[in-house]
C-alpha positions as a printed NumPy array, in Angstrom:
array([[ -41.103,  -10.904, -183.353],
       [ -40.197,   -7.811, -185.376],
       [ -43.01 ,   -5.316, -185.848],
       [ -42.381,   -5.139, -189.587],
       [ -43.232,   -8.855, -189.882],
       [ -46.776,   -8.315, -188.607],
       [ -49.723,   -7.681, -190.924],
       [ -50.832,   -4.059, -190.678],
       [ -53.178,   -3.537, -193.59 ],
       [ -56.499,   -2.618, -191.958],
       [ -57.856,   -1.37 , -188.605],
       [ -58.938,   -4.974, -187.975],
       [ -55.274,   -5.994, -187.988],
       [ -54.557,   -3.672, -185.059],
       [ -57.026,   -5.604, -182.905],
       [ -55.81 ,   -8.985, -184.178],
       [ -52.195,   -8.119, -183.412],
       [ -53.122,   -7.   , -179.91 ],
       [ -54.922,  -10.3  , -179.293],
       [ -51.971,  -12.316, -180.581],
       [ -49.55 ,  -10.386, -178.372],
       [ -51.645,  -11.302, -175.334],
       [ -51.947,  -14.919, -176.423],
       [ -48.196,  -15.197, -177.032],
       [ -47.534,  -13.834, -173.528],
       [ -49.882,  -16.501, -172.131],
       [ -48.519,  -19.278, -174.364],
       [ -45.   ,  -18.524, -173.156],
       [ -46.196,  -19.111, -169.569],
       [ -47.728,  -22.556, -170.241],
       [ -45.936,  -25.231, -168.206],
       [ -45.908,  -28.658, -169.822],
       [ -45.386,  -31.708, -167.617],
       [ -42.645,  -32.894, -169.986],
       [ -40.905,  -29.527, -170.148],
       [ -41.011,  -26.52 , -172.444],
       [ -42.182,  -27.294, -175.996],
       [ -40.231,  -26.126, -179.03 ],
       [ -43.313,  -24.387, -180.383],
       [ -43.171,  -22.006, -177.397],
       [ -40.04 ,  -20.497, -178.94 ],
       [ -41.447,  -20.266, -182.48 ],
       [ -43.294,  -16.96 , -182.435],
       [ -43.516,  -16.678, -186.221],
       [ -45.419,  -19.95 , -186.693],
       [ -47.642,  -19.015, -183.753],
       [ -48.354,  -15.656, -185.359],
       [ -49.128,  -17.172, -188.775],
       [ -51.619,  -19.656, -187.36 ],
       [ -53.345,  -17.305, -184.956],
       [ -53.531,  -14.396, -187.393],
       [ -55.013,  -16.664, -190.05 ],
       [ -57.688,  -17.848, -187.638],
       [ -58.608,  -14.43 , -186.319],
       [ -58.631,  -12.842, -189.769],
       [ -61.607,  -15.07 , -190.611],
       [ -63.601,  -13.764, -187.633],
       [ -65.915,  -10.763, -187.563],
       [ -65.103,   -7.642, -185.55 ],
       [ -67.75 ,   -8.372, -182.897],
       [ -66.208,  -11.797, -182.3  ],
       [ -62.713,  -10.335, -182.079],
       [ -63.765,   -7.597, -179.648],
       [ -65.544,  -10.126, -177.464],
       [ -62.556,  -12.473, -177.424],
       [ -60.203,   -9.6  , -176.598],
       [ -62.445,   -8.868, -173.611],
       [ -62.273,  -12.559, -172.619],
       [ -58.483,  -12.367, -172.524],
       [ -58.539,   -9.142, -170.531],
       [ -60.881,  -10.718, -167.972],
       [ -58.677,  -13.803, -167.703],
       [ -55.582,  -11.682, -167.046],
       [ -57.389,   -9.706, -164.331],
       [ -58.455,  -12.988, -162.708],
       [ -54.954,  -14.438, -162.902],
       [ -56.012,  -17.192, -165.297],
       [ -54.26 ,  -18.547, -168.393],
       [ -56.842,  -19.583, -171.033],
       [ -54.201,  -21.388, -173.083],
       [ -53.276,  -23.571, -170.113],
       [ -56.989,  -24.125, -169.597],
       [ -57.386,  -25.18 , -173.238],
       [ -54.922,  -28.03 , -172.824],
       [ -56.507,  -28.959, -169.508],
       [ -59.967,  -29.221, -171.062],
       [ -58.531,  -31.485, -173.773],
       [ -57.421,  -33.929, -171.084],
       [ -61.051,  -34.705, -170.319],
       [ -60.734,  -36.944, -173.388],
       [ -57.053,  -37.91 , -173.335],
       [ -56.807,  -38.646, -169.581],
       [ -60.306,  -38.583, -168.011],
       [ -59.266,  -39.817, -164.565],
       [ -56.531,  -37.212, -164.127],
       [ -58.819,  -34.53 , -165.551],
       [ -61.672,  -35.2  , -163.138],
       [ -59.425,  -35.673, -160.092],
       [ -56.777,  -32.998, -160.592],
       [ -57.909,  -30.437, -163.176],
       [ -61.675,  -30.033, -163.337],
       [ -62.052,  -28.603, -159.794],
       [ -59.758,  -25.683, -160.747],
       [ -61.198,  -24.902, -164.174],
       [ -64.058,  -22.5  , -164.95 ],
       [ -67.288,  -24.482, -164.989],
       [ -68.908,  -25.111, -168.378],
       [ -72.549,  -24.027, -168.43 ],
       [ -75.146,  -25.966, -170.348],
       [ -75.482,  -23.155, -172.894],
       [ -71.731,  -22.989, -173.407],
       [ -71.51 ,  -26.772, -173.846],
       [ -74.193,  -26.653, -176.543],
       [ -72.493,  -23.773, -178.355],
       [ -69.124,  -25.555, -178.245],
       [ -70.638,  -28.77 , -179.588],
       [ -72.532,  -26.973, -182.361],
       [ -69.513,  -24.943, -183.513],
       [ -67.184,  -27.952, -183.397],
       [ -69.623,  -30.04 , -185.42 ],
       [ -69.851,  -27.405, -188.144],
       [ -66.098,  -26.76 , -188.219],
       [ -65.227,  -30.46 , -188.454],
       [ -67.757,  -30.914, -191.253],
       [ -66.283,  -27.973, -193.162],
       [ -62.761,  -29.27 , -192.551],
       [ -63.803,  -32.639, -193.984],
       [ -65.103,  -30.944, -197.125],
       [ -61.853,  -29.004, -197.321],
       [ -59.735,  -32.157, -197.001],
       [ -61.614,  -33.815, -199.851],
       [ -60.903,  -30.845, -202.115],
       [ -57.308,  -30.206, -201.009],
       [ -55.802,  -33.596, -200.055],
       [ -52.178,  -32.603, -200.685],
       [ -52.337,  -29.65 , -198.317],
       [ -54.33 ,  -31.635, -195.753],
       [ -51.887,  -34.532, -195.647],
       [ -49.931,  -32.999, -192.792],
       [ -52.926,  -31.707, -190.844],
       [ -54.427,  -33.029, -187.63 ],
       [ -56.834,  -35.969, -188.043],
       [ -60.445,  -34.825, -187.861],
       [ -61.313,  -37.461, -185.272],
       [ -59.293,  -39.368, -182.671],
       [ -56.875,  -41.669, -184.485],
       [ -55.434,  -45.023, -183.503],
       [ -52.092,  -43.292, -182.94 ],
       [ -53.691,  -41.087, -180.314],
       [ -52.945,  -37.844, -182.179],
       [ -54.782,  -34.716, -181.071],
       [ -57.723,  -34.418, -183.445],
       [ -59.266,  -31.292, -184.922],
       [ -62.436,  -31.985, -182.946],
       [ -60.578,  -32.381, -179.643],
       [ -58.399,  -29.307, -180.147],
       [ -61.389,  -27.212, -181.222],
       [ -63.465,  -28.316, -178.243],
       [ -60.682,  -27.519, -175.791],
       [ -60.13 ,  -24.052, -177.196],
       [ -63.79 ,  -23.144, -177.563],
       [ -64.412,  -23.985, -173.902],
       [ -62.065,  -21.138, -172.956],
       [ -64.214,  -18.58 , -174.797],
       [ -67.085,  -16.762, -173.121],
       [ -70.658,  -17.544, -174.131],
       [ -70.76 ,  -14.113, -175.752],
       [ -67.741,  -14.871, -177.959],
       [ -69.098,  -18.305, -178.86 ],
       [ -72.428,  -16.788, -179.906],
       [ -70.66 ,  -14.269, -182.16 ],
       [ -68.48 ,  -17.018, -183.638],
       [ -71.555,  -19.13 , -184.36 ],
       [ -73.001,  -16.132, -186.213],
       [ -69.777,  -15.782, -188.219],
       [ -70.03 ,  -19.429, -189.287],
       [ -73.702,  -19.125, -190.187],
       [ -73.111,  -15.949, -192.2  ],
       [ -70.196,  -17.508, -194.093],
       [ -72.206,  -20.6  , -194.987],
       [ -75.105,  -18.493, -196.246],
       [ -72.648,  -16.575, -198.43 ],
       [ -71.146,  -19.779, -199.793],
       [ -67.871,  -19.332, -197.917],
       [ -65.923,  -21.741, -195.731],
       [ -64.167,  -20.294, -192.7  ],
       [ -61.708,  -23.236, -192.497],
       [ -60.748,  -22.652, -196.123],
       [ -60.274,  -18.933, -195.474],
       [ -58.019,  -19.768, -192.517],
       [ -55.905,  -22.246, -194.49 ],
       [ -55.711,  -19.932, -197.478],
       [ -54.339,  -17.139, -195.315],
       [ -51.74 ,  -19.537, -193.937],
       [ -50.463,  -20.535, -197.38 ],
       [ -50.251,  -16.885, -198.429],
       [ -47.874,  -16.297, -195.516],
       [ -45.659,  -18.942, -197.102],
       [ -45.68 ,  -17.434, -200.563],
       [ -48.492,  -19.256, -202.354],
       [ -51.076,  -17.27 , -204.317],
       [ -54.074,  -19.225, -203.001],
       [ -55.162,  -22.725, -202.013],
       [ -55.221,  -23.959, -205.592],
       [ -51.621,  -22.822, -206.082],
       [ -50.545,  -24.488, -202.821],
       [ -52.415,  -27.715, -203.603],
       [ -50.844,  -27.975, -207.048],
       [ -47.279,  -27.271, -205.885],
       [ -47.516,  -29.5  , -202.829],
       [ -48.823,  -32.306, -205.02 ],
       [ -45.856,  -31.952, -207.354]])
């Protein structure tokens, strides 16, 4: 992706862009059983979604996650591959336990509790967001597992969070707690940054125009 297409407004953006570059390198290496996915060739959409997520995080969380990625690279691991593997604990339990779990980093009890707590809060906030912005949310992932078997917000979140270190998860939990105390919603901030990439002024502008 061209450098002039990246956000470079604050020192925080320098760290975010570095993280996304590493993630894109790892995402490109993911091997799907059904072949390469089209999204692996769509760097712009990847950038929009990942930047929007990371922009809602605090600097301590970002620094910790950057360190997680650096550690994974040194160990020859691909956290994005691991994310999809962890998700298969729900989508294909037998294959997960027989063929994937033995090769994945073990999940400690503390990490499992942090993942569950963060996912619960994020799904609750996403539900509140959907109620307020139904037009925008129409094309989003279902919050829970649907009859069609679509990947839910809860499942995707759980899979990704399991790839973070306990340190990063603890910082992220603090970010969520701080935002709630300040009357902010991190999911809304993420979605609002996404719509700004696509030319809307804010969520209200996007909701109104998408409804029309």
